[in-house]
């Protein structure tokens, strides 16, 4: 029996919401910057919660600032959860995170227009600080909600700008009252742009996401000796900058040697005193390692750490490090993955199964409730880039699959769906 309902998403309405949210934190050359808990994030939150209330949702804000709206069903019980995040990286696009939240609101708007009362409630949420760029770790809000990160620990995290999570949350007015873990959904489905090149390269419309790869973020601090660039013979230097450069090469080398899905990135690097005529005394940098296989990820962590310590030892530089984030690979729910595939096929949309290279709030819910994600293509595979783009017809296809999957999960026989 096809799952199709005759309810269709209104892509004009959805694109209007995406563009309106994209005006908040808009960058002059395109793209957006709504770093977590900044005034821009606060303004985006105000806009989206306003839309939640206009749609008649019962809105809650919990103690780490996660926000969700609930549309009741005929029966009480655990809601089907939709959503994602609205914070962005500093060179963000219009779609990363925002698409999953606003497509969730589009599902609600369609049900309201069609006067459909689902059997079970539906919730649409956005989670605090999914990106982790300003305050590590990423997926902070959903991790705190699910209990894998203590609220007290999260509130005292100091950001890259020296600010504190708890203070910034208060400043934007989203230190909510609602207890954590209040949302215990019956299922979670997150629509997201792929942020990679696979769907576009294979000309496939929908990704039925099977899970999320493991993530390891470490910050290294190297301490050498500042010295005169002109008078210090090369053999007498303890150059922290040199060791940082060797670390970047070592990370790339480890990814090549381990192969498979292994990726490695040194994304943030600062030198002190960062002056043309001074041998760097200090280097602080981050290493982001990811792999779908936990053992391989552990090998990558060990190989990079060993290379850094070896290079530092040879240069007379000391090394300290601190873990910023660590998530093991996560598998999504077979039943929900099949449902995504089936709904895509019922809409005559090409679909393929694939893992997620990026982290998502969905991975924090996967151990607790049937969870899966829906991907739509990213042009040129770009994301965390102001030129991030997904065409309206691609967004429409993803939102329609989200609507169909949601209707199936919120229906009376939800438990028997494939
Ligand atoms: O880093 C990530 O994978 C995500 O964008 N937070
Ligand atoms: Mn995202
Ligand atoms: Mn992102």
GROMACS .gro file of C-alpha atoms and ligand atoms in nm:
model
  426
    1UNK     CA    1   0.000   0.000   0.000
    2UNK     CA    2   0.164   0.326  -0.109
    3UNK     CA    3   0.227   0.566   0.173
    4UNK     CA    4   0.140   0.863  -0.041
    5UNK     CA    5  -0.090   1.124   0.096
    6UNK     CA    6  -0.221   1.393  -0.134
    7UNK     CA    7  -0.074   1.659   0.093
    8UNK     CA    8   0.197   1.851  -0.094
    9UNK     CA    9   0.456   2.091   0.050
   10UNK     CA   10   0.436   2.455  -0.055
   11UNK     CA   11   0.791   2.519  -0.180
   12UNK     CA   12   0.726   2.891  -0.221
   13UNK     CA   13   0.635   2.922   0.145
   14UNK     CA   14   0.934   2.710   0.252
   15UNK     CA   15   1.181   2.905   0.037
   16UNK     CA   16   1.043   3.233   0.173
   17UNK     CA   17   1.114   3.114   0.527
   18UNK     CA   18   1.464   2.994   0.433
   19UNK     CA   19   1.543   3.330   0.272
   20UNK     CA   20   1.395   3.533   0.559
   21UNK     CA   21   1.599   3.341   0.818
   22UNK     CA   22   1.900   3.378   0.589
   23UNK     CA   23   1.874   3.757   0.618
   24UNK     CA   24   1.971   3.726   0.985
   25UNK     CA   25   2.349   3.718   1.003
   26UNK     CA   26   2.372   3.767   0.625
   27UNK     CA   27   2.730   3.826   0.505
   28UNK     CA   28   2.792   4.100   0.245
   29UNK     CA   29   2.937   3.851  -0.007
   30UNK     CA   30   2.658   3.596   0.049
   31UNK     CA   31   2.610   3.326   0.309
   32UNK     CA   32   2.539   3.375   0.678
   33UNK     CA   33   2.717   3.394   1.012
   34UNK     CA   34   2.497   3.305   1.310
   35UNK     CA   35   2.755   3.162   1.551
   36UNK     CA   36   2.591   2.991   1.847
   37UNK     CA   37   2.451   3.222   2.117
   38UNK     CA   38   2.548   3.543   1.938
   39UNK     CA   39   2.286   3.818   1.893
   40UNK     CA   40   2.236   3.687   1.538
   41UNK     CA   41   2.158   3.340   1.673
   42UNK     CA   42   1.920   3.505   1.921
   43UNK     CA   43   1.744   3.694   1.643
   44UNK     CA   44   1.714   3.376   1.438
   45UNK     CA   45   1.567   3.198   1.738
   46UNK     CA   46   1.314   3.477   1.791
   47UNK     CA   47   1.207   3.456   1.426
   48UNK     CA   48   1.165   3.078   1.425
   49UNK     CA   49   0.984   3.058   1.760
   50UNK     CA   50   0.752   3.329   1.628
   51UNK     CA   51   0.673   3.106   1.332
   52UNK     CA   52   0.621   2.811   1.567
   53UNK     CA   53   0.360   3.011   1.763
   54UNK     CA   54   0.192   3.135   1.443
   55UNK     CA   55   0.152   2.769   1.346
   56UNK     CA   56  -0.019   2.699   1.676
   57UNK     CA   57   0.262   2.495   1.827
   58UNK     CA   58   0.307   2.475   2.204
   59UNK     CA   59   0.661   2.615   2.240
   60UNK     CA   60   0.911   2.513   2.512
   61UNK     CA   61   1.267   2.626   2.586
   62UNK     CA   62   1.483   2.400   2.801
   63UNK     CA   63   1.775   2.488   3.026
   64UNK     CA   64   2.040   2.465   2.754
   65UNK     CA   65   1.826   2.671   2.516
   66UNK     CA   66   1.689   2.392   2.297
   67UNK     CA   67   1.354   2.506   2.155
   68UNK     CA   68   1.071   2.287   2.033
   69UNK     CA   69   0.707   2.329   1.939
   70UNK     CA   70   0.453   2.049   1.973
   71UNK     CA   71   0.141   1.991   1.759
   72UNK     CA   72  -0.091   1.759   1.954
   73UNK     CA   73  -0.231   1.441   1.803
   74UNK     CA   74  -0.557   1.257   1.866
   75UNK     CA   75  -0.376   1.037   2.114
   76UNK     CA   76  -0.135   1.149   2.380
   77UNK     CA   77   0.209   0.999   2.372
   78UNK     CA   78   0.558   1.056   2.244
   79UNK     CA   79   0.580   1.296   1.950
   80UNK     CA   80   0.744   1.229   1.617
   81UNK     CA   81   1.036   1.473   1.625
   82UNK     CA   82   1.153   1.680   1.328
   83UNK     CA   83   1.419   1.950   1.336
   84UNK     CA   84   1.787   2.038   1.331
   85UNK     CA   85   1.977   2.359   1.418
   86UNK     CA   86   1.979   2.728   1.321
   87UNK     CA   87   2.325   2.826   1.441
   88UNK     CA   88   2.588   2.832   1.165
   89UNK     CA   89   2.964   2.839   1.119
   90UNK     CA   90   3.121   3.178   1.038
   91UNK     CA   91   3.111   3.104   0.665
   92UNK     CA   92   2.773   2.935   0.671
   93UNK     CA   93   2.513   2.880   0.403
   94UNK     CA   94   2.137   2.925   0.400
   95UNK     CA   95   2.059   2.554   0.432
   96UNK     CA   96   2.289   2.375   0.683
   97UNK     CA   97   2.056   2.316   0.979
   98UNK     CA   98   1.795   2.574   0.882
   99UNK     CA   99   1.651   2.341   0.618
  100UNK     CA  100   1.566   2.069   0.871
  101UNK     CA  101   1.397   2.312   1.108
  102UNK     CA  102   1.202   2.509   0.845
  103UNK     CA  103   1.098   2.198   0.651
  104UNK     CA  104   0.964   2.068   0.983
  105UNK     CA  105   0.757   2.385   1.014
  106UNK     CA  106   0.644   2.336   0.653
  107UNK     CA  107   0.514   1.989   0.748
  108UNK     CA  108   0.313   2.150   1.029
  109UNK     CA  109   0.179   2.420   0.797
  110UNK     CA  110   0.068   2.155   0.545
  111UNK     CA  111  -0.115   1.957   0.814
  112UNK     CA  112  -0.282   2.274   0.939
  113UNK     CA  113  -0.388   2.371   0.584
  114UNK     CA  114  -0.525   2.023   0.521
  115UNK     CA  115  -0.689   2.020   0.863
  116UNK     CA  116  -0.528   1.683   0.932
  117UNK     CA  117  -0.512   1.565   1.291
  118UNK     CA  118  -0.245   1.297   1.316
  119UNK     CA  119  -0.283   1.007   1.556
  120UNK     CA  120   0.033   1.102   1.744
  121UNK     CA  121   0.182   1.444   1.827
  122UNK     CA  122   0.452   1.600   1.609
  123UNK     CA  123   0.733   1.818   1.747
  124UNK     CA  124   0.967   2.051   1.557
  125UNK     CA  125   1.289   2.149   1.736
  126UNK     CA  126   1.611   2.338   1.697
  127UNK     CA  127   1.902   2.247   1.921
  128UNK     CA  128   2.157   2.480   2.076
  129UNK     CA  129   2.508   2.508   1.932
  130UNK     CA  130   2.504   2.219   1.687
  131UNK     CA  131   2.808   2.356   1.503
  132UNK     CA  132   3.048   2.371   1.797
  133UNK     CA  133   3.263   2.631   1.614
  134UNK     CA  134   3.241   2.896   1.888
  135UNK     CA  135   3.189   2.660   2.183
  136UNK     CA  136   3.308   2.299   2.160
  137UNK     CA  137   3.176   2.031   2.148
  138UNK     CA  138   2.939   2.035   1.857
  139UNK     CA  139   2.588   1.899   1.903
  140UNK     CA  140   2.608   2.058   2.250
  141UNK     CA  141   2.233   2.121   2.301
  142UNK     CA  142   2.118   1.780   2.185
  143UNK     CA  143   2.401   1.611   2.381
  144UNK     CA  144   2.289   1.789   2.700
  145UNK     CA  145   1.923   1.707   2.628
  146UNK     CA  146   2.011   1.339   2.582
  147UNK     CA  147   2.237   1.329   2.889
  148UNK     CA  148   2.574   1.261   2.725
  149UNK     CA  149   2.700   1.605   2.833
  150UNK     CA  150   2.617   1.750   3.175
  151UNK     CA  151   2.434   2.085   3.174
  152UNK     CA  152   2.671   2.225   3.439
  153UNK     CA  153   2.970   2.128   3.222
  154UNK     CA  154   2.820   2.287   2.912
  155UNK     CA  155   2.727   2.615   3.083
  156UNK     CA  156   3.089   2.684   3.183
  157UNK     CA  157   3.246   2.607   2.845
  158UNK     CA  158   3.462   2.902   2.735
  159UNK     CA  159   3.442   2.989   2.367
  160UNK     CA  160   3.711   3.082   2.116
  161UNK     CA  161   3.634   3.447   2.200
  162UNK     CA  162   3.664   3.397   2.577
  163UNK     CA  163   3.288   3.414   2.636
  164UNK     CA  164   3.098   3.155   2.843
  165UNK     CA  165   2.802   2.944   2.726
  166UNK     CA  166   2.583   3.015   3.032
  167UNK     CA  167   2.634   3.391   3.013
  168UNK     CA  168   2.573   3.406   2.638
  169UNK     CA  169   2.261   3.192   2.672
  170UNK     CA  170   2.126   3.439   2.932
  171UNK     CA  171   2.225   3.735   2.715
  172UNK     CA  172   2.010   3.618   2.423
  173UNK     CA  173   1.722   3.525   2.653
  174UNK     CA  174   1.720   3.149   2.590
  175UNK     CA  175   1.821   3.008   2.928
  176UNK     CA  176   1.492   2.823   2.950
  177UNK     CA  177   1.312   2.677   3.248
  178UNK     CA  178   1.202   2.343   3.104
  179UNK     CA  179   1.386   2.039   3.235
  180UNK     CA  180   1.622   1.851   3.008
  181UNK     CA  181   1.523   1.524   2.842
  182UNK     CA  182   1.164   1.646   2.832
  183UNK     CA  183   1.143   1.556   2.464
  184UNK     CA  184   1.135   1.178   2.450
  185UNK     CA  185   1.024   1.131   2.091
  186UNK     CA  186   0.881   0.815   1.936
  187UNK     CA  187   1.114   0.878   1.639
  188UNK     CA  188   1.340   1.154   1.504
  189UNK     CA  189   1.377   1.238   1.134
  190UNK     CA  190   1.619   1.516   1.033
  191UNK     CA  191   1.623   1.661   0.682
  192UNK     CA  192   1.965   1.808   0.595
  193UNK     CA  193   2.174   1.908   0.297
  194UNK     CA  194   2.432   1.638   0.222
  195UNK     CA  195   2.725   1.882   0.250
  196UNK     CA  196   2.925   1.652   0.024
  197UNK     CA  197   2.948   1.559  -0.346
  198UNK     CA  198   2.790   1.210  -0.361
  199UNK     CA  199   2.424   1.274  -0.451
  200UNK     CA  200   2.511   1.537  -0.710
  201UNK     CA  201   2.788   1.322  -0.863
  202UNK     CA  202   2.553   1.022  -0.893
  203UNK     CA  203   2.255   1.239  -0.994
  204UNK     CA  204   2.043   1.100  -0.710
  205UNK     CA  205   1.767   1.307  -0.551
  206UNK     CA  206   1.744   1.168  -0.196
  207UNK     CA  207   1.992   1.023   0.053
  208UNK     CA  208   1.854   0.771   0.302
  209UNK     CA  209   2.117   0.825   0.569
  210UNK     CA  210   2.234   0.509   0.746
  211UNK     CA  211   2.434   0.670   1.025
  212UNK     CA  212   2.698   0.926   1.122
  213UNK     CA  213   3.073   0.870   1.126
  214UNK     CA  214   3.282   0.904   1.441
  215UNK     CA  215   3.418   1.252   1.525
  216UNK     CA  216   3.735   1.340   1.719
  217UNK     CA  217   3.828   1.705   1.793
  218UNK     CA  218   4.151   1.782   1.982
  219UNK     CA  219   4.316   2.115   2.058
  220UNK     CA  220   4.698   2.108   2.076
  221UNK     CA  221   4.910   2.378   2.244
  222UNK     CA  222   5.280   2.388   2.147
  223UNK     CA  223   5.524   2.596   2.349
  224UNK     CA  224   5.868   2.684   2.216
  225UNK     CA  225   6.087   2.992   2.266
  226UNK     CA  226   6.029   3.326   2.101
  227UNK     CA  227   6.348   3.456   1.952
  228UNK     CA  228   6.491   3.698   1.703
  229UNK     CA  229   6.423   3.592   1.344
  230UNK     CA  230   6.751   3.741   1.227
  231UNK     CA  231   7.002   3.652   1.494
  232UNK     CA  232   6.893   3.303   1.601
  233UNK     CA  233   7.078   3.026   1.416
  234UNK     CA  234   6.841   2.755   1.284
  235UNK     CA  235   6.993   2.489   1.513
  236UNK     CA  236   6.918   2.703   1.818
  237UNK     CA  237   6.546   2.746   1.755
  238UNK     CA  238   6.249   2.600   1.942
  239UNK     CA  239   5.998   2.702   1.677
  240UNK     CA  240   5.637   2.620   1.774
  241UNK     CA  241   5.522   2.729   1.429
  242UNK     CA  242   5.739   2.471   1.257
  243UNK     CA  243   5.592   2.189   1.468
  244UNK     CA  244   5.240   2.312   1.393
  245UNK     CA  245   5.319   2.295   1.023
  246UNK     CA  246   5.454   1.942   1.062
  247UNK     CA  247   5.133   1.851   1.249
  248UNK     CA  248   4.919   1.968   0.956
  249UNK     CA  249   5.124   1.754   0.716
  250UNK     CA  250   5.109   1.458   0.960
  251UNK     CA  251   4.730   1.479   0.980
  252UNK     CA  252   4.697   1.476   0.602
  253UNK     CA  253   4.948   1.186   0.581
  254UNK     CA  254   4.756   0.981   0.840
  255UNK     CA  255   4.432   1.024   0.646
  256UNK     CA  256   4.603   0.902   0.328
  257UNK     CA  257   4.764   0.603   0.499
  258UNK     CA  258   4.450   0.496   0.684
  259UNK     CA  259   4.234   0.553   0.378
  260UNK     CA  260   3.870   0.446   0.353
  261UNK     CA  261   3.646   0.719   0.492
  262UNK     CA  262   3.926   0.871   0.706
  263UNK     CA  263   3.938   1.250   0.692
  264UNK     CA  264   4.163   1.492   0.881
  265UNK     CA  265   4.147   1.871   0.913
  266UNK     CA  266   4.351   2.133   1.095
  267UNK     CA  267   4.095   2.412   1.076
  268UNK     CA  268   4.204   2.656   1.345
  269UNK     CA  269   4.564   2.774   1.404
  270UNK     CA  270   4.703   3.069   1.597
  271UNK     CA  271   5.068   3.163   1.648
  272UNK     CA  272   5.204   3.386   1.921
  273UNK     CA  273   5.330   3.650   1.906
  274UNK     CA  274   5.242   3.618   1.536
  275UNK     CA  275   5.498   3.878   1.421
  276UNK     CA  276   5.712   3.883   1.110
  277UNK     CA  277   6.047   3.901   1.292
  278UNK     CA  278   5.984   3.672   1.592
  279UNK     CA  279   6.028   3.293   1.599
  280UNK     CA  280   5.686   3.169   1.721
  281UNK     CA  281   5.681   3.088   2.090
  282UNK     CA  282   5.335   2.932   2.091
  283UNK     CA  283   5.105   2.756   1.847
  284UNK     CA  284   4.747   2.652   1.926
  285UNK     CA  285   4.562   2.444   1.667
  286UNK     CA  286   4.276   2.198   1.634
  287UNK     CA  287   4.273   1.853   1.475
  288UNK     CA  288   3.938   1.720   1.344
  289UNK     CA  289   3.954   1.346   1.260
  290UNK     CA  290   3.657   1.140   1.139
  291UNK     CA  291   3.593   0.785   1.024
  292UNK     CA  292   3.294   0.555   0.993
  293UNK     CA  293   3.500   0.284   1.169
  294UNK     CA  294   3.582   0.339   1.537
  295UNK     CA  295   3.903   0.131   1.532
  296UNK     CA  296   4.036   0.321   1.232
  297UNK     CA  297   3.949   0.652   1.399
  298UNK     CA  298   4.142   0.546   1.710
  299UNK     CA  299   4.442   0.458   1.490
  300UNK     CA  300   4.426   0.798   1.326
  301UNK     CA  301   4.415   0.971   1.666
  302UNK     CA  302   4.719   0.775   1.786
  303UNK     CA  303   4.916   0.827   1.464
  304UNK     CA  304   4.862   1.204   1.458
  305UNK     CA  305   4.937   1.243   1.830
  306UNK     CA  306   5.258   1.043   1.795
  307UNK     CA  307   5.372   1.248   1.496
  308UNK     CA  308   5.310   1.574   1.683
  309UNK     CA  309   5.499   1.460   1.992
  310UNK     CA  310   5.790   1.335   1.779
  311UNK     CA  311   5.816   1.663   1.584
  312UNK     CA  312   5.789   1.862   1.907
  313UNK     CA  313   6.062   1.656   2.073
  314UNK     CA  314   6.298   1.710   1.781
  315UNK     CA  315   6.244   2.088   1.802
  316UNK     CA  316   6.258   2.121   2.181
  317UNK     CA  317   5.894   2.226   2.191
  318UNK     CA  318   5.652   2.108   2.461
  319UNK     CA  319   5.303   1.976   2.382
  320UNK     CA  320   4.978   1.984   2.576
  321UNK     CA  321   4.641   1.886   2.438
  322UNK     CA  322   4.274   1.883   2.537
  323UNK     CA  323   3.983   1.695   2.389
  324UNK     CA  324   3.715   1.922   2.242
  325UNK     CA  325   3.470   1.657   2.117
  326UNK     CA  326   3.456   1.280   2.072
  327UNK     CA  327   3.162   1.086   1.925
  328UNK     CA  328   3.170   0.724   1.817
  329UNK     CA  329   3.008   0.627   1.487
  330UNK     CA  330   2.629   0.594   1.510
  331UNK     CA  331   2.393   0.366   1.315
  332UNK     CA  332   2.040   0.487   1.233
  333UNK     CA  333   1.724   0.276   1.262
  334UNK     CA  334   1.672   0.019   0.984
  335UNK     CA  335   1.295   0.065   0.984
  336UNK     CA  336   1.308   0.441   0.949
  337UNK     CA  337   1.580   0.421   0.684
  338UNK     CA  338   1.358   0.183   0.484
  339UNK     CA  339   1.065   0.419   0.532
  340UNK     CA  340   1.269   0.709   0.389
  341UNK     CA  341   1.366   0.492   0.092
  342UNK     CA  342   1.008   0.378   0.034
  343UNK     CA  343   0.861   0.729   0.055
  344UNK     CA  344   1.124   0.854  -0.191
  345UNK     CA  345   1.048   0.571  -0.436
  346UNK     CA  346   0.672   0.628  -0.397
  347UNK     CA  347   0.738   0.985  -0.512
  348UNK     CA  348   0.945   0.850  -0.805
  349UNK     CA  349   1.260   1.004  -0.657
  350UNK     CA  350   1.593   0.827  -0.700
  351UNK     CA  351   1.737   0.738  -0.359
  352UNK     CA  352   2.050   0.574  -0.219
  353UNK     CA  353   2.170   0.477   0.125
  354UNK     CA  354   2.474   0.662   0.255
  355UNK     CA  355   2.655   0.754   0.578
  356UNK     CA  356   2.684   1.113   0.697
  357UNK     CA  357   3.030   1.270   0.698
  358UNK     CA  358   2.903   1.559   0.908
  359UNK     CA  359   2.782   1.547   1.265
  360UNK     CA  360   2.413   1.608   1.335
  361UNK     CA  361   2.172   1.637   1.627
  362UNK     CA  362   2.009   1.317   1.501
  363UNK     CA  363   2.312   1.117   1.613
  364UNK     CA  364   2.247   1.218   1.973
  365UNK     CA  365   1.893   1.074   1.959
  366UNK     CA  366   1.977   0.757   1.763
  367UNK     CA  367   2.066   0.547   2.071
  368UNK     CA  368   1.732   0.636   2.232
  369UNK     CA  369   1.466   0.631   1.962
  370UNK     CA  370   1.426   0.518   1.597
  371UNK     CA  371   1.615   0.787   1.407
  372UNK     CA  372   1.720   0.852   1.050
  373UNK     CA  373   1.804   1.143   0.821
  374UNK     CA  374   1.709   1.253   0.473
  375UNK     CA  375   1.974   1.418   0.254
  376UNK     CA  376   1.927   1.641  -0.047
  377UNK     CA  377   2.216   1.729  -0.283
  378UNK     CA  378   2.466   2.010  -0.224
  379UNK     CA  379   2.588   2.189  -0.536
  380UNK     CA  380   2.957   2.109  -0.593
  381UNK     CA  381   2.942   1.929  -0.258
  382UNK     CA  382   3.000   2.263  -0.085
  383UNK     CA  383   2.905   2.341   0.275
  384UNK     CA  384   3.053   2.547   0.559
  385UNK     CA  385   3.104   2.778   0.263
  386UNK     CA  386   2.907   3.090   0.172
  387UNK     CA  387   2.835   2.940  -0.171
  388UNK     CA  388   2.644   2.645  -0.020
  389UNK     CA  389   2.342   2.587  -0.246
  390UNK     CA  390   2.058   2.342  -0.298
  391UNK     CA  391   1.796   2.417  -0.565
  392UNK     CA  392   1.429   2.472  -0.473
  393UNK     CA  393   1.315   2.160  -0.659
  394UNK     CA  394   1.569   1.955  -0.461
  395UNK     CA  395   1.448   2.114  -0.136
  396UNK     CA  396   1.088   2.045  -0.237
  397UNK     CA  397   1.168   1.677  -0.294
  398UNK     CA  398   1.338   1.645   0.045
  399UNK     CA  399   1.061   1.827   0.229
  400UNK     CA  400   0.797   1.612   0.058
  401UNK     CA  401   0.974   1.294   0.169
  402UNK     CA  402   0.995   1.439   0.520
  403UNK     CA  403   0.620   1.507   0.515
  404UNK     CA  404   0.537   1.158   0.391
  405UNK     CA  405   0.770   0.990   0.643
  406UNK     CA  406   0.625   1.201   0.924
  407UNK     CA  407   0.267   1.111   0.830
  408UNK     CA  408   0.363   0.743   0.830
  409UNK     CA  409   0.535   0.766   1.170
  410UNK     CA  410   0.251   0.967   1.327
  411UNK     CA  411  -0.023   0.735   1.198
  412UNK     CA  412  -0.208   0.474   1.405
  413UNK     CA  413  -0.019   0.179   1.259
  414UNK     CA  414   0.318   0.355   1.283
  415UNK     CA  415   0.465   0.057   1.459
  416UNK     CA  416   0.414  -0.169   1.162
  417UNK     CA  417   0.567   0.055   0.894
  418UNK     CA  418   0.856  -0.110   0.699
  419LIG     O1  419   3.119   1.951   1.240
  419LIG     C1  420   3.014   1.899   1.199
  419LIG     O2  421   3.015   1.792   1.143
  419LIG     C2  422   2.882   1.969   1.217
  419LIG     O3  423   2.869   2.063   1.115
  419LIG     N1  424   2.870   2.028   1.346
  420LIG    MN1  425   2.424   2.092   1.017
  421LIG    MN1  426   2.740   2.249   0.991
   0.00000   0.00000   0.00000
